[in-house]
Backbone as a chain_set.jsonl record, in Angstrom:
{"seq": "MLIDLARAKDQLGIDQADDFENSRITHLINQAIGLVCSDIGRLIYQTAADVPEGTEAPIILDELQTYQLANLETACLLQISSLDSNREVEIVNSMAKNPAYTTAIKQFKRVLIG", "coords": {"N": [[25.281, 47.034, 132.286], [28.099, 46.805, 134.347], [28.188, 46.73, 137.223], [25.39, 47.174, 139.172], [23.285, 49.439, 141.077], [21.843, 48.029, 143.069], [23.41, 45.727, 143.416], [25.796, 46.819, 144.352], [24.9, 47.982, 146.75], [24.212, 45.667, 148.134], [26.759, 44.534, 148.418], [27.891, 46.385, 150.139], [26.329, 46.107, 152.337], [24.023, 47.598, 152.658], [20.68, 48.478, 153.113], [18.301, 47.748, 150.598], [16.059, 49.357, 150.33], [16.827, 51.755, 151.328], [17.339, 54.841, 150.19], [18.914, 56.982, 150.652], [21.733, 57.094, 150.339], [22.169, 56.662, 147.648], [23.245, 58.3, 145.583], [25.914, 58.668, 146.389], [26.785, 56.002, 146.383], [26.445, 55.329, 143.707], [28.399, 56.955, 142.625], [30.64, 55.692, 143.77], [30.523, 53.251, 142.405], [31.115, 54.019, 139.748], [33.669, 55.085, 140.153], [35.031, 52.816, 141.096], [34.906, 51.076, 138.859], [36.388, 52.599, 137.088], [38.892, 52.542, 138.383], [39.49, 49.814, 138.205], [39.677, 49.563, 135.407], [41.923, 51.175, 135.021], [43.856, 49.69, 136.428], [44.008, 47.344, 134.886], [44.62, 48.284, 132.429], [42.885, 48.571, 130.299], [39.843, 49.45, 128.598], [36.357, 49.174, 129.425], [33.434, 48.038, 127.879], [29.919, 47.695, 127.156], [28.786, 46.53, 124.774], [29.979, 45.532, 121.498], [29.313, 47.469, 119.682], [29.447, 49.769, 121.179], [32.083, 50.434, 121.379], [34.498, 52.814, 120.696], [36.012, 53.707, 117.593], [39.323, 52.711, 117.017], [39.972, 52.071, 119.615], [42.069, 50.352, 121.769], [42.388, 46.967, 122.526], [39.813, 46.508, 123.916], [37.523, 45.539, 126.556], [34.696, 43.683, 126.167], [31.704, 43.381, 127.571], [29.408, 41.855, 126.853], [30.534, 39.794, 125.428], [31.968, 38.189, 127.079], [32.758, 35.192, 128.911], [30.79, 33.55, 131.421], [32.246, 33.116, 133.831], [34.356, 34.889, 133.453], [33.085, 37.37, 133.442], [32.133, 37.3, 136.053], [34.564, 37.477, 137.441], [35.413, 40.099, 136.779], [33.308, 41.535, 137.933], [33.718, 40.846, 140.618], [36.204, 42.089, 141.105], [35.453, 44.783, 140.807], [33.524, 45.017, 142.851], [35.109, 44.54, 145.093], [36.735, 46.782, 144.934], [34.793, 48.765, 145.355], [34.064, 48.2, 148.014], [36.518, 48.725, 149.264], [36.89, 51.464, 148.656], [34.677, 52.517, 150.007], [35.149, 51.761, 152.693], [37.45, 53.138, 153.21], [36.839, 55.791, 153.045], [37.061, 57.874, 154.854], [39.647, 58.073, 155.389], [42.861, 59.383, 154.769], [44.655, 58.134, 153.035], [44.171, 55.772, 150.593], [44.013, 52.307, 150.774], [46.047, 50.164, 148.846], [44.696, 48.141, 146.35], [46.203, 46.301, 145.103], [47.494, 44.746, 146.892], [45.642, 43.006, 147.742], [44.83, 39.71, 147.59], [42.534, 38.473, 146.454], [41.513, 40.425, 144.752], [43.703, 40.824, 143.018], [43.849, 38.308, 141.782], [41.342, 38.269, 140.539], [41.547, 40.232, 138.526], [43.639, 39.363, 136.996], [43.532, 37.877, 134.483], [42.697, 39.812, 132.743], [44.521, 41.81, 132.524], [46.425, 44.005, 130.595], [49.249, 43.386, 128.747], [51.982, 44.912, 127.58], [54.227, 44.414, 124.967], [57.473, 44.878, 123.866]], "CA": [[26.156, 47.666, 133.259], [28.894, 45.824, 135.077], [27.69, 46.682, 138.601], [24.263, 48.089, 139.352], [23.131, 50.002, 142.416], [21.404, 46.98, 143.996], [24.554, 44.839, 143.686], [26.73, 47.576, 145.187], [24.303, 48.086, 148.088], [24.357, 44.35, 148.748], [28.173, 44.408, 148.784], [28.173, 47.278, 151.264], [25.434, 45.8, 153.448], [23.054, 48.683, 152.784], [19.308, 48.068, 152.799], [17.878, 48.149, 149.258], [15.027, 50.391, 150.428], [17.46, 52.999, 151.774], [17.732, 55.629, 149.021], [19.665, 58.136, 151.118], [23.115, 57.108, 149.857], [22.224, 56.217, 146.254], [24.153, 59.14, 144.801], [27.286, 58.334, 146.794], [27.094, 54.638, 145.944], [26.592, 55.395, 142.248], [29.735, 57.514, 142.406], [31.597, 54.631, 144.104], [30.495, 52.275, 141.307], [31.869, 54.593, 138.63], [35.066, 55.194, 140.562], [35.588, 51.458, 141.172], [35.103, 50.587, 137.497], [37.522, 53.357, 136.564], [40.122, 52.021, 138.981], [39.753, 48.499, 137.604], [40.165, 49.84, 134.042], [43.284, 51.68, 135.157], [44.729, 48.59, 136.853], [44.184, 46.342, 133.831], [45.091, 48.953, 131.223], [41.907, 48.355, 129.227], [38.534, 50.047, 128.842], [35.26, 48.211, 129.461], [32.223, 48.458, 127.167], [28.849, 46.701, 127.219], [28.666, 45.829, 123.491], [30.968, 45.895, 120.491], [28.849, 48.714, 119.055], [29.788, 50.877, 122.069], [33.523, 50.67, 121.36], [34.922, 53.813, 119.715], [37.021, 53.262, 116.633], [40.688, 52.946, 117.458], [40.179, 51.635, 120.996], [42.951, 49.191, 121.801], [42.137, 45.852, 123.448], [38.693, 46.744, 124.832], [36.797, 44.407, 127.127], [33.29, 43.801, 125.799], [31.001, 42.561, 128.557], [28.499, 40.9, 126.207], [31.302, 38.72, 124.797], [32.706, 37.448, 128.099], [32.209, 33.98, 129.507], [30.188, 33.82, 132.73], [33.274, 33.199, 134.871], [35.13, 36.102, 133.229], [32.24, 38.463, 133.921], [32.135, 37.202, 137.522], [35.849, 37.994, 137.93], [35.386, 41.566, 136.685], [32.372, 41.994, 138.961], [34.4, 40.69, 141.903], [37.208, 43.149, 141.212], [34.741, 46.053, 141.023], [32.91, 44.991, 144.175], [36.182, 44.705, 146.072], [37.118, 48.202, 144.882], [33.714, 49.513, 146.007], [34.225, 47.998, 149.46], [37.722, 49.425, 149.695], [36.616, 52.901, 148.601], [33.727, 52.853, 151.061], [35.738, 51.605, 154.022], [38.551, 54.087, 153.354], [36.375, 57.123, 152.653], [37.431, 58.888, 155.833], [41.081, 57.956, 155.581], [43.553, 60.177, 153.759], [45.343, 57.26, 152.088], [43.403, 54.588, 150.229], [44.845, 51.115, 150.702], [46.205, 49.639, 147.498], [44.043, 46.848, 146.116], [47.222, 45.395, 144.571], [47.903, 43.869, 147.985], [44.514, 42.128, 148.046], [44.962, 38.551, 146.71], [41.296, 38.214, 145.709], [41.456, 41.425, 143.687], [44.778, 40.527, 142.071], [43.435, 37.129, 141.028], [40.174, 38.592, 139.719], [41.9, 41.034, 137.349], [44.804, 38.783, 136.353], [43.337, 37.491, 133.081], [42.312, 40.965, 131.944], [45.614, 42.781, 132.47], [47.038, 44.19, 129.296], [50.697, 43.333, 128.827], [52.581, 45.478, 126.369], [55.506, 43.788, 124.65], [58.255, 45.624, 122.879]], "C": [[26.842, 46.578, 134.08], [28.398, 45.633, 136.509], [26.528, 47.664, 138.704], [24.161, 48.499, 140.822], [22.749, 48.93, 143.444], [22.568, 46.074, 144.388], [25.557, 45.544, 144.606], [26.194, 47.717, 146.612], [24.432, 46.764, 148.834], [25.791, 44.151, 149.231], [28.496, 45.216, 150.032], [27.281, 47.032, 152.482], [24.424, 46.898, 153.714], [21.689, 48.181, 152.334], [18.893, 48.618, 151.435], [16.872, 49.289, 149.283], [15.601, 51.748, 150.845], [18.003, 53.757, 150.561], [18.66, 56.788, 149.374], [21.059, 58.228, 150.489], [23.251, 56.693, 148.391], [23.224, 57.004, 145.408], [25.61, 58.806, 145.118], [27.692, 56.962, 146.294], [27.265, 54.592, 144.43], [27.962, 55.954, 141.89], [30.807, 56.46, 142.701], [31.671, 53.586, 142.995], [31.352, 52.781, 140.151], [33.354, 54.693, 138.947], [35.729, 53.815, 140.577], [35.852, 50.901, 139.778], [36.285, 51.311, 136.851], [38.853, 52.866, 137.108], [40.489, 50.656, 138.415], [40.305, 48.681, 136.187], [41.619, 50.312, 134.079], [44.258, 50.55, 135.511], [44.987, 47.572, 135.746], [44.663, 46.962, 132.516], [44.171, 48.771, 130.027], [40.599, 49.041, 129.615], [37.456, 48.984, 128.713], [34.039, 48.817, 128.787], [31.192, 47.344, 127.255], [28.785, 45.871, 125.937], [29.77, 46.288, 122.545], [30.593, 47.208, 119.818], [29.205, 49.945, 119.887], [31.257, 51.292, 121.976], [33.886, 51.701, 120.291], [36.018, 53.254, 118.799], [38.406, 53.627, 117.159], [40.974, 52.545, 118.891], [41.002, 50.356, 120.998], [42.546, 48.209, 122.893], [40.977, 46.099, 124.414], [38.159, 45.438, 125.409], [35.331, 44.659, 126.813], [32.498, 42.829, 126.668], [30.114, 41.5, 127.918], [29.216, 39.707, 125.578], [32.077, 37.868, 125.794], [31.983, 36.175, 128.507], [31.682, 34.348, 130.896], [31.24, 33.985, 133.816], [34.131, 34.453, 134.696], [34.367, 37.328, 133.743], [32.219, 38.485, 135.451], [33.441, 37.739, 138.102], [35.906, 39.515, 137.869], [34.457, 42.157, 137.734], [33.023, 41.931, 140.334], [35.413, 41.804, 142.116], [36.533, 44.492, 141.507], [34.114, 46.106, 142.409], [33.95, 45.15, 145.277], [36.66, 46.156, 146.096], [36.069, 49.051, 145.592], [33.842, 49.404, 147.524], [35.413, 48.769, 149.996], [37.504, 50.94, 149.708], [35.692, 53.334, 149.731], [34.377, 52.795, 152.439], [36.866, 52.594, 154.268], [38.14, 55.52, 153.067], [36.759, 58.228, 153.624], [38.923, 58.864, 156.146], [41.766, 58.722, 154.457], [44.208, 59.31, 152.697], [44.49, 56.026, 151.853], [44.365, 53.414, 150.127], [44.889, 50.6, 149.281], [45.541, 48.275, 147.376], [45.045, 45.838, 145.554], [47.704, 44.42, 145.636], [46.792, 42.894, 148.385], [44.55, 40.933, 147.091], [43.701, 38.264, 145.887], [41.182, 39.171, 144.525], [42.484, 41.109, 142.604], [44.413, 39.33, 141.194], [42.283, 37.449, 140.084], [40.545, 39.36, 138.45], [43.013, 40.414, 136.505], [44.614, 38.512, 134.864], [43.026, 38.671, 132.17], [43.439, 41.984, 131.776], [46.244, 42.801, 131.084], [48.531, 44.223, 129.491], [51.256, 43.836, 127.502], [53.963, 44.873, 126.171], [56.212, 44.663, 123.629], [58.629, 46.92, 123.302]], "O": [[26.235, 45.573, 134.449], [28.209, 44.502, 136.957], [26.664, 48.839, 138.365], [24.862, 47.968, 141.684], [23.27, 48.924, 144.559], [22.701, 45.696, 145.552], [26.099, 44.933, 145.527], [26.951, 47.586, 147.574], [24.728, 46.747, 150.029], [26.01, 43.653, 150.335], [29.279, 44.784, 150.878], [27.451, 47.664, 153.525], [24.013, 47.11, 154.855], [21.567, 47.535, 151.294], [19.101, 49.795, 151.142], [16.833, 50.101, 148.359], [14.928, 52.772, 150.724], [19.009, 53.359, 149.975], [19.136, 57.496, 148.487], [21.512, 59.319, 150.145], [24.359, 56.399, 147.942], [23.961, 56.425, 144.611], [26.436, 58.679, 144.214], [28.818, 56.775, 145.832], [28.14, 53.887, 143.927], [28.609, 55.477, 140.958], [31.78, 56.349, 141.956], [32.753, 53.089, 142.678], [32.209, 52.06, 139.64], [34.196, 54.414, 138.093], [36.863, 53.666, 140.121], [36.908, 50.317, 139.536], [37.088, 50.695, 136.15], [39.835, 52.784, 136.371], [41.662, 50.373, 138.174], [41.282, 48.033, 135.809], [42.438, 49.891, 133.263], [45.353, 50.472, 134.955], [46.073, 46.998, 135.678], [45.063, 46.246, 131.598], [44.616, 48.81, 128.88], [40.287, 49.194, 130.796], [37.62, 48.008, 127.981], [33.652, 49.95, 129.073], [31.551, 46.177, 127.411], [28.734, 44.643, 126.0], [30.413, 47.312, 122.774], [31.472, 47.976, 119.427], [29.259, 51.053, 119.353], [31.633, 52.37, 122.437], [33.612, 51.489, 119.11], [36.834, 52.43, 119.212], [38.618, 54.722, 117.68], [42.112, 52.668, 119.346], [40.668, 49.392, 120.308], [42.382, 48.591, 124.052], [41.142, 45.918, 125.62], [38.325, 44.37, 124.82], [34.786, 45.712, 127.147], [32.609, 41.613, 126.52], [30.071, 40.365, 128.391], [28.576, 38.715, 125.232], [32.769, 36.928, 125.402], [30.756, 36.094, 128.453], [32.096, 35.355, 131.472], [31.142, 34.897, 134.637], [34.587, 35.026, 135.686], [34.937, 38.204, 134.394], [32.278, 39.549, 136.067], [33.428, 38.389, 139.147], [36.393, 40.154, 138.801], [34.783, 43.168, 138.355], [32.893, 42.864, 141.127], [35.47, 42.395, 143.193], [36.995, 45.247, 142.363], [34.172, 47.141, 143.073], [33.7, 45.819, 146.279], [36.955, 46.695, 147.162], [36.415, 49.958, 146.349], [33.74, 50.406, 148.233], [35.333, 49.394, 151.054], [37.89, 51.617, 150.661], [35.893, 54.385, 150.34], [34.172, 53.689, 153.26], [37.207, 52.863, 155.42], [38.997, 56.38, 152.864], [36.779, 59.401, 153.25], [39.393, 59.551, 157.053], [41.297, 58.709, 153.319], [44.301, 59.734, 151.545], [44.129, 55.321, 152.794], [45.405, 53.508, 149.475], [43.873, 50.599, 148.587], [45.781, 47.374, 148.18], [44.761, 44.641, 145.532], [48.265, 43.374, 145.308], [46.985, 42.055, 149.265], [44.324, 41.11, 145.894], [43.806, 37.85, 144.733], [40.799, 38.768, 143.427], [42.168, 41.127, 141.415], [44.651, 39.351, 139.986], [42.248, 36.959, 138.955], [39.923, 39.161, 137.406], [43.296, 40.898, 135.409], [45.468, 38.891, 134.062], [43.087, 38.539, 130.947], [43.325, 42.914, 130.977], [46.548, 41.764, 130.494], [49.038, 44.995, 130.304], [51.022, 43.248, 126.446], [54.769, 44.826, 127.1], [55.614, 45.124, 122.657], [59.29, 47.646, 122.559]]}, "num_chains": 1, "name": "protein.A"}
């Protein structure tokens, strides 16, 4: 898994022993990964065996270099923070304006030519 519950709690500054918000945080993890996939135009899978036939340009976590994996994790963690901090606001701030996020996803963005 790209981001686990413990990593997300650490990002949000939530005590690991506090189980009260686990369901909400798990939802934030899934939402953040989905937003990253949408921004880069590619789906993320753990192993090559997980990739459905016909999937175009998948990202396979087990095949990434350490720094590449760290960049994807950073993008997801930044999304989690943004989703959490904007949960009571009607409009979610665009992560496209966040330089750290933009840099983290840069190498993974799918560019269609033609």
